[in-house]
């Protein structure tokens, strides 16, 4: 654990010991700590980690522990954004922290005087798709052929998970890992997305069912569909504590990404495979097959078409450019 994280955790514990507090005099720092504690009690570990890291970096950028609501101004936010970028964080990470801060500010200022509307209008809170995460159809085909090989190595298992994620309409790894046996009935998978809670129903292709049946044989857990979570694994030497469910998932995710990175080197892709690649690739290939964006959105289980458009924006721009060229050629040939 980094020293800054250790000191930050000590400060969190100190604040949480305060049994009573005057809400009107409560600082942003104290309110955010109470939000972090609430998320922990609700078991919402991913959100808790985001809020924790946001508050830690906010305090580091401000150079102090206590930050009042009244200190949050456009200038203050601009300096925080600049500080985050100076730490070489991606624009999407900056956006994640800003949206967490905005949500906390809005909740904390509810019923208080001095609330400022549009406070976050000048900082980045969007989503960028400037990182190439998709691979071409030929690469996916090679990985599908690899998944049929009788190989029990960790890399072979990672290939199977990648292929399954692609075949199951780009299912996120978090959803794949948490699938229950009860989610599969008569060749149809029905589950709720971890991220949005939205119900998704997938007719499992024959090729995907072959992988599921093959991997289910080695599954030691009575409830999980696949041998990803709930399996015996070696504990680190320095700890005897059992992993929490979230830690176990993170452990599996890191292993998957490490194995996929090795596979990408073996295949000489020139790019990096990750748990996101299968999902983005499914969406990209569907787009190039002229599938309506609404259908792609439903296939991915997105809450809105706007989210899907973020995936496809770079390709949409190219399509518009090609259309523009066609229009110009048509006009020039008509002269």
mmCIF file of C-alpha atoms in Angstrom:
data_model
loop_
_atom_site.group_PDB
_atom_site.id
_atom_site.type_symbol
_atom_site.label_atom_id
_atom_site.label_comp_id
_atom_site.label_asym_id
_atom_site.label_seq_id
_atom_site.Cartn_x
_atom_site.Cartn_y
_atom_site.Cartn_z
ATOM 1 C CA UNK A 1 0.000 0.000 0.000
ATOM 2 C CA UNK A 2 1.319 3.447 -0.889
ATOM 3 C CA UNK A 3 2.082 5.848 1.966
ATOM 4 C CA UNK A 4 -0.492 8.330 0.637
ATOM 5 C CA UNK A 5 -3.164 5.606 0.686
ATOM 6 C CA UNK A 6 -2.163 4.577 4.219
ATOM 7 C CA UNK A 7 -2.387 8.144 5.536
ATOM 8 C CA UNK A 8 -5.645 8.661 3.677
ATOM 9 C CA UNK A 9 -7.135 5.546 5.297
ATOM 10 C CA UNK A 10 -6.062 6.753 8.739
ATOM 11 C CA UNK A 11 -7.835 10.025 8.095
ATOM 12 C CA UNK A 12 -10.978 8.204 6.966
ATOM 13 C CA UNK A 13 -11.041 6.210 10.198
ATOM 14 C CA UNK A 14 -10.575 9.347 12.271
ATOM 15 C CA UNK A 15 -13.484 11.101 10.605
ATOM 16 C CA UNK A 16 -15.755 8.054 10.797
ATOM 17 C CA UNK A 17 -15.377 8.073 14.600
ATOM 18 C CA UNK A 18 -17.271 11.328 14.784
ATOM 19 C CA UNK A 19 -20.664 10.266 16.101
ATOM 20 C CA UNK A 20 -22.467 13.551 15.668
ATOM 21 C CA UNK A 21 -21.990 16.437 13.297
ATOM 22 C CA UNK A 22 -23.801 19.578 12.238
ATOM 23 C CA UNK A 23 -24.876 19.031 8.626
ATOM 24 C CA UNK A 24 -24.848 22.726 7.810
ATOM 25 C CA UNK A 25 -21.198 22.955 8.910
ATOM 26 C CA UNK A 26 -20.172 19.664 7.297
ATOM 27 C CA UNK A 27 -17.300 19.961 4.841
ATOM 28 C CA UNK A 28 -17.107 18.305 1.436
ATOM 29 C CA UNK A 29 -14.363 16.049 2.797
ATOM 30 C CA UNK A 30 -16.465 14.783 5.699
ATOM 31 C CA UNK A 31 -19.513 14.282 3.484
ATOM 32 C CA UNK A 32 -17.541 12.309 0.890
ATOM 33 C CA UNK A 33 -16.105 10.102 3.644
ATOM 34 C CA UNK A 34 -19.639 9.317 4.798
ATOM 35 C CA UNK A 35 -20.530 8.468 1.175
ATOM 36 C CA UNK A 36 -17.523 6.141 0.941
ATOM 37 C CA UNK A 37 -18.614 4.409 4.139
ATOM 38 C CA UNK A 38 -22.182 4.086 2.834
ATOM 39 C CA UNK A 39 -20.952 2.467 -0.381
ATOM 40 C CA UNK A 40 -18.812 0.063 1.641
ATOM 41 C CA UNK A 41 -21.786 -0.976 3.782
ATOM 42 C CA UNK A 42 -23.891 -1.498 0.642
ATOM 43 C CA UNK A 43 -21.206 -3.738 -0.840
ATOM 44 C CA UNK A 44 -20.689 -1.444 -3.832
ATOM 45 C CA UNK A 45 -16.941 -1.918 -3.938
ATOM 46 C CA UNK A 46 -16.220 -0.550 -7.455
ATOM 47 C CA UNK A 47 -18.060 2.707 -6.681
ATOM 48 C CA UNK A 48 -16.387 2.907 -3.259
ATOM 49 C CA UNK A 49 -12.947 2.624 -4.853
ATOM 50 C CA UNK A 50 -13.755 5.399 -7.327
ATOM 51 C CA UNK A 51 -14.952 7.733 -4.554
ATOM 52 C CA UNK A 52 -11.960 6.806 -2.392
ATOM 53 C CA UNK A 53 -9.442 7.538 -5.157
ATOM 54 C CA UNK A 54 -11.261 10.709 -6.172
ATOM 55 C CA UNK A 55 -11.145 12.084 -2.621
ATOM 56 C CA UNK A 56 -7.509 11.063 -2.166
ATOM 57 C CA UNK A 57 -6.401 12.807 -5.369
ATOM 58 C CA UNK A 58 -8.599 15.833 -4.634
ATOM 59 C CA UNK A 59 -6.929 16.314 -1.248
ATOM 60 C CA UNK A 60 -3.480 15.786 -2.764
ATOM 61 C CA UNK A 61 -4.136 18.361 -5.481
ATOM 62 C CA UNK A 62 -5.491 20.862 -2.926
ATOM 63 C CA UNK A 63 -2.598 20.211 -0.546
ATOM 64 C CA UNK A 64 -4.823 19.765 2.515
ATOM 65 C CA UNK A 65 -7.188 17.300 4.165
ATOM 66 C CA UNK A 66 -10.275 19.446 4.748
ATOM 67 C CA UNK A 67 -12.054 20.915 1.736
ATOM 68 C CA UNK A 68 -15.255 22.879 2.160
ATOM 69 C CA UNK A 69 -18.186 22.894 -0.232
ATOM 70 C CA UNK A 70 -17.699 26.628 -0.723
ATOM 71 C CA UNK A 71 -14.171 26.012 -2.042
ATOM 72 C CA UNK A 72 -15.492 24.088 -5.054
ATOM 73 C CA UNK A 73 -15.437 26.720 -7.796
ATOM 74 C CA UNK A 74 -14.764 26.566 -11.554
ATOM 75 C CA UNK A 75 -11.170 27.651 -10.884
ATOM 76 C CA UNK A 76 -10.743 24.980 -8.185
ATOM 77 C CA UNK A 77 -12.111 22.294 -10.518
ATOM 78 C CA UNK A 78 -9.929 23.475 -13.386
ATOM 79 C CA UNK A 79 -6.832 23.177 -11.193
ATOM 80 C CA UNK A 80 -7.895 19.680 -10.098
ATOM 81 C CA UNK A 81 -8.386 18.611 -13.720
ATOM 82 C CA UNK A 82 -4.983 20.023 -14.682
ATOM 83 C CA UNK A 83 -3.386 18.233 -11.707
ATOM 84 C CA UNK A 84 -4.918 14.883 -12.716
ATOM 85 C CA UNK A 85 -3.712 15.255 -16.298
ATOM 86 C CA UNK A 86 -0.279 16.158 -14.949
ATOM 87 C CA UNK A 87 -0.260 12.764 -13.238
ATOM 88 C CA UNK A 88 -0.710 11.207 -16.707
ATOM 89 C CA UNK A 89 -4.211 9.923 -15.995
ATOM 90 C CA UNK A 90 -6.397 9.307 -19.032
ATOM 91 C CA UNK A 91 -9.251 11.629 -19.960
ATOM 92 C CA UNK A 92 -11.719 8.870 -19.123
ATOM 93 C CA UNK A 93 -10.245 8.521 -15.612
ATOM 94 C CA UNK A 94 -10.397 12.292 -15.161
ATOM 95 C CA UNK A 95 -14.034 12.186 -16.247
ATOM 96 C CA UNK A 96 -14.796 9.363 -13.801
ATOM 97 C CA UNK A 97 -13.383 11.358 -10.872
ATOM 98 C CA UNK A 98 -15.152 14.547 -11.947
ATOM 99 C CA UNK A 99 -18.495 12.773 -12.229
ATOM 100 C CA UNK A 100 -18.007 11.217 -8.785
ATOM 101 C CA UNK A 101 -17.172 14.635 -7.348
ATOM 102 C CA UNK A 102 -20.168 16.196 -9.086
ATOM 103 C CA UNK A 103 -22.509 13.517 -7.719
ATOM 104 C CA UNK A 104 -21.127 14.012 -4.214
ATOM 105 C CA UNK A 105 -21.365 17.790 -4.474
ATOM 106 C CA UNK A 106 -24.978 17.644 -5.664
ATOM 107 C CA UNK A 107 -26.025 15.261 -2.883
ATOM 108 C CA UNK A 108 -24.078 17.077 -0.205
ATOM 109 C CA UNK A 109 -25.399 20.516 -1.161
ATOM 110 C CA UNK A 110 -29.019 19.382 -1.259
ATOM 111 C CA UNK A 111 -30.993 21.630 1.082
ATOM 112 C CA UNK A 112 -28.025 23.915 1.708
ATOM 113 C CA UNK A 113 -27.676 27.560 0.720
ATOM 114 C CA UNK A 114 -25.039 28.465 -1.846
ATOM 115 C CA UNK A 115 -25.615 25.676 -4.369
ATOM 116 C CA UNK A 116 -24.099 26.644 -7.746
ATOM 117 C CA UNK A 117 -25.670 25.294 -10.949
ATOM 118 C CA UNK A 118 -23.479 24.422 -13.924
ATOM 119 C CA UNK A 119 -20.410 24.273 -11.707
ATOM 120 C CA UNK A 120 -18.884 21.389 -13.671
ATOM 121 C CA UNK A 121 -19.654 22.700 -17.160
ATOM 122 C CA UNK A 122 -16.041 23.706 -17.875
ATOM 123 C CA UNK A 123 -14.379 20.420 -16.866
ATOM 124 C CA UNK A 124 -14.451 17.158 -18.788
ATOM 125 C CA UNK A 125 -17.188 14.701 -17.777
ATOM 126 C CA UNK A 126 -17.662 12.833 -21.052
ATOM 127 C CA UNK A 127 -16.307 9.561 -22.465
ATOM 128 C CA UNK A 128 -13.628 9.275 -25.123
ATOM 129 C CA UNK A 129 -13.170 6.370 -27.495
ATOM 130 C CA UNK A 130 -9.729 7.365 -28.757
ATOM 131 C CA UNK A 131 -8.127 4.057 -27.730
ATOM 132 C CA UNK A 132 -8.305 1.244 -30.314
ATOM 133 C CA UNK A 133 -9.780 -1.713 -28.455
ATOM 134 C CA UNK A 134 -11.196 -3.804 -31.293
ATOM 135 C CA UNK A 135 -9.417 -6.401 -33.429
ATOM 136 C CA UNK A 136 -10.374 -7.574 -36.909
ATOM 137 C CA UNK A 137 -12.520 -10.572 -37.836
ATOM 138 C CA UNK A 138 -9.485 -12.591 -38.916
ATOM 139 C CA UNK A 139 -7.955 -12.327 -35.438
ATOM 140 C CA UNK A 140 -11.204 -13.420 -33.797
ATOM 141 C CA UNK A 141 -11.353 -16.362 -36.204
ATOM 142 C CA UNK A 142 -7.830 -17.413 -35.205
ATOM 143 C CA UNK A 143 -8.770 -17.263 -31.536
ATOM 144 C CA UNK A 144 -11.928 -19.316 -32.138
ATOM 145 C CA UNK A 145 -9.803 -21.995 -33.817
ATOM 146 C CA UNK A 146 -7.360 -21.857 -30.891
ATOM 147 C CA UNK A 147 -10.195 -22.387 -28.409
ATOM 148 C CA UNK A 148 -10.949 -25.758 -29.978
ATOM 149 C CA UNK A 149 -7.479 -27.120 -29.191
ATOM 150 C CA UNK A 150 -7.184 -29.655 -26.323
ATOM 151 C CA UNK A 151 -5.020 -27.430 -24.125
ATOM 152 C CA UNK A 152 -5.547 -26.987 -20.377
ATOM 153 C CA UNK A 153 -3.048 -24.155 -19.891
ATOM 154 C CA UNK A 154 -4.031 -20.842 -18.301
ATOM 155 C CA UNK A 155 -3.562 -19.106 -21.661
ATOM 156 C CA UNK A 156 -5.929 -21.578 -23.339
ATOM 157 C CA UNK A 157 -8.529 -20.844 -20.682
ATOM 158 C CA UNK A 158 -8.095 -17.092 -21.285
ATOM 159 C CA UNK A 159 -8.681 -17.678 -25.006
ATOM 160 C CA UNK A 160 -11.863 -19.591 -24.164
ATOM 161 C CA UNK A 161 -13.153 -16.719 -22.006
ATOM 162 C CA UNK A 162 -12.341 -14.218 -24.771
ATOM 163 C CA UNK A 163 -14.139 -16.303 -27.402
ATOM 164 C CA UNK A 164 -17.132 -16.806 -25.104
ATOM 165 C CA UNK A 165 -17.356 -13.063 -24.447
ATOM 166 C CA UNK A 166 -17.391 -12.438 -28.196
ATOM 167 C CA UNK A 167 -19.883 -15.201 -29.018
ATOM 168 C CA UNK A 168 -22.231 -14.085 -26.246
ATOM 169 C CA UNK A 169 -22.729 -10.667 -27.846
ATOM 170 C CA UNK A 170 -19.749 -9.011 -26.173
ATOM 171 C CA UNK A 171 -20.764 -9.963 -22.626
ATOM 172 C CA UNK A 172 -18.544 -8.118 -20.094
ATOM 173 C CA UNK A 173 -16.121 -10.310 -18.152
ATOM 174 C CA UNK A 174 -17.708 -9.307 -14.840
ATOM 175 C CA UNK A 175 -21.028 -10.729 -16.057
ATOM 176 C CA UNK A 176 -19.423 -13.835 -17.563
ATOM 177 C CA UNK A 177 -17.577 -14.573 -14.321
ATOM 178 C CA UNK A 178 -20.708 -14.203 -12.181
ATOM 179 C CA UNK A 179 -23.021 -16.311 -14.358
ATOM 180 C CA UNK A 180 -24.903 -18.922 -12.338
ATOM 181 C CA UNK A 181 -25.958 -22.361 -13.485
ATOM 182 C CA UNK A 182 -29.528 -21.186 -12.977
ATOM 183 C CA UNK A 183 -28.956 -18.431 -15.582
ATOM 184 C CA UNK A 184 -28.743 -21.059 -18.333
ATOM 185 C CA UNK A 185 -31.991 -22.771 -19.285
ATOM 186 C CA UNK A 186 -32.696 -24.664 -22.508
ATOM 187 C CA UNK A 187 -29.880 -22.974 -24.389
ATOM 188 C CA UNK A 188 -30.806 -19.448 -23.279
ATOM 189 C CA UNK A 189 -28.780 -17.296 -20.883
ATOM 190 C CA UNK A 190 -30.787 -14.805 -18.846
ATOM 191 C CA UNK A 191 -28.975 -12.557 -16.385
ATOM 192 C CA UNK A 192 -28.852 -9.001 -15.052
ATOM 193 C CA UNK A 193 -25.875 -6.812 -15.934
ATOM 194 C CA UNK A 194 -23.698 -5.915 -12.974
ATOM 195 C CA UNK A 195 -23.188 -2.373 -14.203
ATOM 196 C CA UNK A 196 -26.777 -1.353 -14.936
ATOM 197 C CA UNK A 197 -29.000 -4.084 -13.513
ATOM 198 C CA UNK A 198 -30.633 -4.420 -16.929
ATOM 199 C CA UNK A 199 -31.872 -7.923 -17.798
ATOM 200 C CA UNK A 200 -30.227 -9.524 -20.821
ATOM 201 C CA UNK A 201 -31.349 -12.678 -22.623
ATOM 202 C CA UNK A 202 -29.022 -14.481 -25.051
ATOM 203 C CA UNK A 203 -29.658 -17.537 -27.194
ATOM 204 C CA UNK A 204 -26.363 -19.384 -26.777
ATOM 205 C CA UNK A 205 -24.758 -20.329 -30.130
ATOM 206 C CA UNK A 206 -23.794 -23.975 -30.570
ATOM 207 C CA UNK A 207 -20.080 -23.105 -30.676
ATOM 208 C CA UNK A 208 -20.336 -21.229 -27.376
ATOM 209 C CA UNK A 209 -22.250 -24.084 -25.736
ATOM 210 C CA UNK A 210 -19.420 -26.466 -26.659
ATOM 211 C CA UNK A 211 -16.962 -24.277 -24.730
ATOM 212 C CA UNK A 212 -19.325 -23.951 -21.761
ATOM 213 C CA UNK A 213 -19.870 -27.724 -21.563
ATOM 214 C CA UNK A 214 -16.144 -28.403 -21.829
ATOM 215 C CA UNK A 215 -15.249 -25.930 -19.080
ATOM 216 C CA UNK A 216 -18.123 -26.887 -16.767
ATOM 217 C CA UNK A 217 -16.462 -30.282 -16.237
ATOM 218 C CA UNK A 218 -13.619 -28.666 -14.257
ATOM 219 C CA UNK A 219 -15.916 -26.342 -12.271
ATOM 220 C CA UNK A 220 -15.650 -26.921 -8.500
ATOM 221 C CA UNK A 221 -18.372 -24.463 -7.493
ATOM 222 C CA UNK A 222 -21.961 -25.697 -7.154
ATOM 223 C CA UNK A 223 -23.554 -22.409 -8.256
ATOM 224 C CA UNK A 224 -21.269 -20.646 -10.751
ATOM 225 C CA UNK A 225 -21.653 -21.684 -14.379
ATOM 226 C CA UNK A 226 -17.956 -21.376 -15.270
ATOM 227 C CA UNK A 227 -14.727 -22.085 -13.336
ATOM 228 C CA UNK A 228 -13.722 -18.448 -12.893
ATOM 229 C CA UNK A 229 -14.861 -17.574 -9.360
ATOM 230 C CA UNK A 230 -15.203 -19.775 -6.289
ATOM 231 C CA UNK A 231 -12.330 -22.046 -7.344
ATOM 232 C CA UNK A 232 -9.442 -23.260 -5.129
ATOM 233 C CA UNK A 233 -6.456 -21.018 -5.732
ATOM 234 C CA UNK A 234 -3.090 -20.389 -4.155
ATOM 235 C CA UNK A 235 -3.059 -17.635 -1.542
ATOM 236 C CA UNK A 236 -0.216 -15.141 -1.399
ATOM 237 C CA UNK A 237 2.452 -16.073 1.111
ATOM 238 C CA UNK A 238 2.160 -12.889 3.162
ATOM 239 C CA UNK A 239 -1.552 -13.245 3.890
ATOM 240 C CA UNK A 240 -3.818 -15.981 5.193
ATOM 241 C CA UNK A 241 -6.991 -13.979 4.739
ATOM 242 C CA UNK A 242 -9.606 -15.237 2.310
ATOM 243 C CA UNK A 243 -10.256 -12.926 -0.611
ATOM 244 C CA UNK A 244 -13.454 -10.906 -0.599
ATOM 245 C CA UNK A 245 -15.751 -11.526 -3.606
ATOM 246 C CA UNK A 246 -14.593 -8.260 -5.180
ATOM 247 C CA UNK A 247 -10.905 -9.097 -4.591
ATOM 248 C CA UNK A 248 -11.421 -12.539 -6.100
ATOM 249 C CA UNK A 249 -12.987 -11.011 -9.209
ATOM 250 C CA UNK A 250 -10.140 -8.483 -9.524
ATOM 251 C CA UNK A 251 -7.660 -11.348 -9.182
ATOM 252 C CA UNK A 252 -9.392 -13.231 -12.013
ATOM 253 C CA UNK A 253 -9.575 -10.088 -14.176
ATOM 254 C CA UNK A 254 -5.866 -9.322 -13.765
ATOM 255 C CA UNK A 255 -4.970 -12.913 -14.626
ATOM 256 C CA UNK A 256 -7.173 -12.814 -17.718
ATOM 257 C CA UNK A 257 -5.628 -9.580 -18.986
ATOM 258 C CA UNK A 258 -2.090 -10.867 -18.367
ATOM 259 C CA UNK A 259 -2.831 -14.063 -20.293
ATOM 260 C CA UNK A 260 -4.520 -12.206 -23.142
ATOM 261 C CA UNK A 261 -1.549 -9.870 -23.417
ATOM 262 C CA UNK A 262 0.691 -12.917 -23.793
ATOM 263 C CA UNK A 263 -1.638 -14.350 -26.443
ATOM 264 C CA UNK A 264 -1.533 -11.058 -28.377
ATOM 265 C CA UNK A 265 2.275 -11.300 -28.423
ATOM 266 C CA UNK A 266 2.153 -14.931 -29.575
ATOM 267 C CA UNK A 267 -0.262 -14.009 -32.380
ATOM 268 C CA UNK A 268 1.849 -10.948 -33.282
ATOM 269 C CA UNK A 269 -1.198 -8.722 -33.287
ATOM 270 C CA UNK A 270 0.779 -5.519 -32.896
ATOM 271 C CA UNK A 271 -1.828 -4.473 -30.343
ATOM 272 C CA UNK A 272 -2.953 -5.495 -26.901
ATOM 273 C CA UNK A 273 -5.828 -7.840 -26.127
ATOM 274 C CA UNK A 274 -7.804 -7.205 -22.960
ATOM 275 C CA UNK A 275 -11.127 -8.083 -21.375
ATOM 276 C CA UNK A 276 -12.648 -5.090 -23.217
ATOM 277 C CA UNK A 277 -11.485 -6.198 -26.659
ATOM 278 C CA UNK A 278 -14.127 -8.872 -27.260
ATOM 279 C CA UNK A 279 -16.964 -6.460 -26.476
ATOM 280 C CA UNK A 280 -15.624 -3.646 -28.643
ATOM 281 C CA UNK A 281 -14.825 -6.083 -31.448
ATOM 282 C CA UNK A 282 -18.360 -7.502 -31.452
ATOM 283 C CA UNK A 283 -19.797 -3.978 -31.677
ATOM 284 C CA UNK A 284 -17.335 -2.928 -34.389
ATOM 285 C CA UNK A 285 -17.920 -5.965 -36.608
ATOM 286 C CA UNK A 286 -21.690 -5.603 -36.170
ATOM 287 C CA UNK A 287 -21.384 -1.957 -37.235
ATOM 288 C CA UNK A 288 -19.384 -2.852 -40.363
ATOM 289 C CA UNK A 289 -22.039 -5.463 -41.163
ATOM 290 C CA UNK A 290 -24.460 -2.499 -41.346
ATOM 291 C CA UNK A 291 -26.342 -3.592 -38.231
ATOM 292 C CA UNK A 292 -28.569 -0.743 -36.952
ATOM 293 C CA UNK A 293 -27.087 1.005 -33.921
ATOM 294 C CA UNK A 294 -30.264 0.291 -31.964
ATOM 295 C CA UNK A 295 -29.796 -3.455 -32.478
ATOM 296 C CA UNK A 296 -26.125 -3.239 -31.458
ATOM 297 C CA UNK A 297 -27.136 -1.288 -28.360
ATOM 298 C CA UNK A 298 -29.675 -3.937 -27.371
ATOM 299 C CA UNK A 299 -27.181 -6.703 -28.065
ATOM 300 C CA UNK A 300 -24.629 -5.111 -25.754
ATOM 301 C CA UNK A 301 -27.225 -4.496 -23.056
ATOM 302 C CA UNK A 302 -26.561 -0.757 -23.083
ATOM 303 C CA UNK A 303 -28.908 1.509 -21.157
ATOM 304 C CA UNK A 304 -29.134 3.889 -24.125
ATOM 305 C CA UNK A 305 -28.037 4.234 -27.741
ATOM 306 C CA UNK A 306 -25.810 7.158 -26.694
ATOM 307 C CA UNK A 307 -23.506 4.735 -24.853
ATOM 308 C CA UNK A 308 -23.246 2.564 -27.972
ATOM 309 C CA UNK A 309 -22.451 5.596 -30.117
ATOM 310 C CA UNK A 310 -19.396 6.210 -27.915
ATOM 311 C CA UNK A 311 -18.095 2.761 -28.923
ATOM 312 C CA UNK A 312 -18.720 3.422 -32.604
ATOM 313 C CA UNK A 313 -17.887 7.114 -32.932
ATOM 314 C CA UNK A 314 -14.439 6.696 -34.593
ATOM 315 C CA UNK A 315 -15.941 4.355 -37.212
ATOM 316 C CA UNK A 316 -18.958 6.613 -37.679
ATOM 317 C CA UNK A 317 -16.638 9.487 -38.563
ATOM 318 C CA UNK A 318 -14.933 7.369 -41.208
ATOM 319 C CA UNK A 319 -18.277 6.348 -42.701
ATOM 320 C CA UNK A 320 -19.292 10.009 -42.938
ATOM 321 C CA UNK A 321 -15.980 10.847 -44.641
ATOM 322 C CA UNK A 322 -16.491 8.054 -47.175
ATOM 323 C CA UNK A 323 -20.041 9.242 -47.809
ATOM 324 C CA UNK A 324 -18.752 12.774 -48.343
ATOM 325 C CA UNK A 325 -16.241 11.451 -50.905
ATOM 326 C CA UNK A 326 -19.026 9.584 -52.731
ATOM 327 C CA UNK A 327 -21.142 12.742 -52.860
ATOM 328 C CA UNK A 328 -18.245 14.786 -54.239
ATOM 329 C CA UNK A 329 -17.453 12.127 -56.865
ATOM 330 C CA UNK A 330 -21.111 11.998 -57.884
ATOM 331 C CA UNK A 331 -21.287 15.773 -58.291
ATOM 332 C CA UNK A 332 -17.954 15.990 -60.141
ATOM 333 C CA UNK A 333 -18.958 13.221 -62.544
ATOM 334 C CA UNK A 334 -22.249 14.998 -63.222
ATOM 335 C CA UNK A 335 -20.482 18.109 -64.499
#
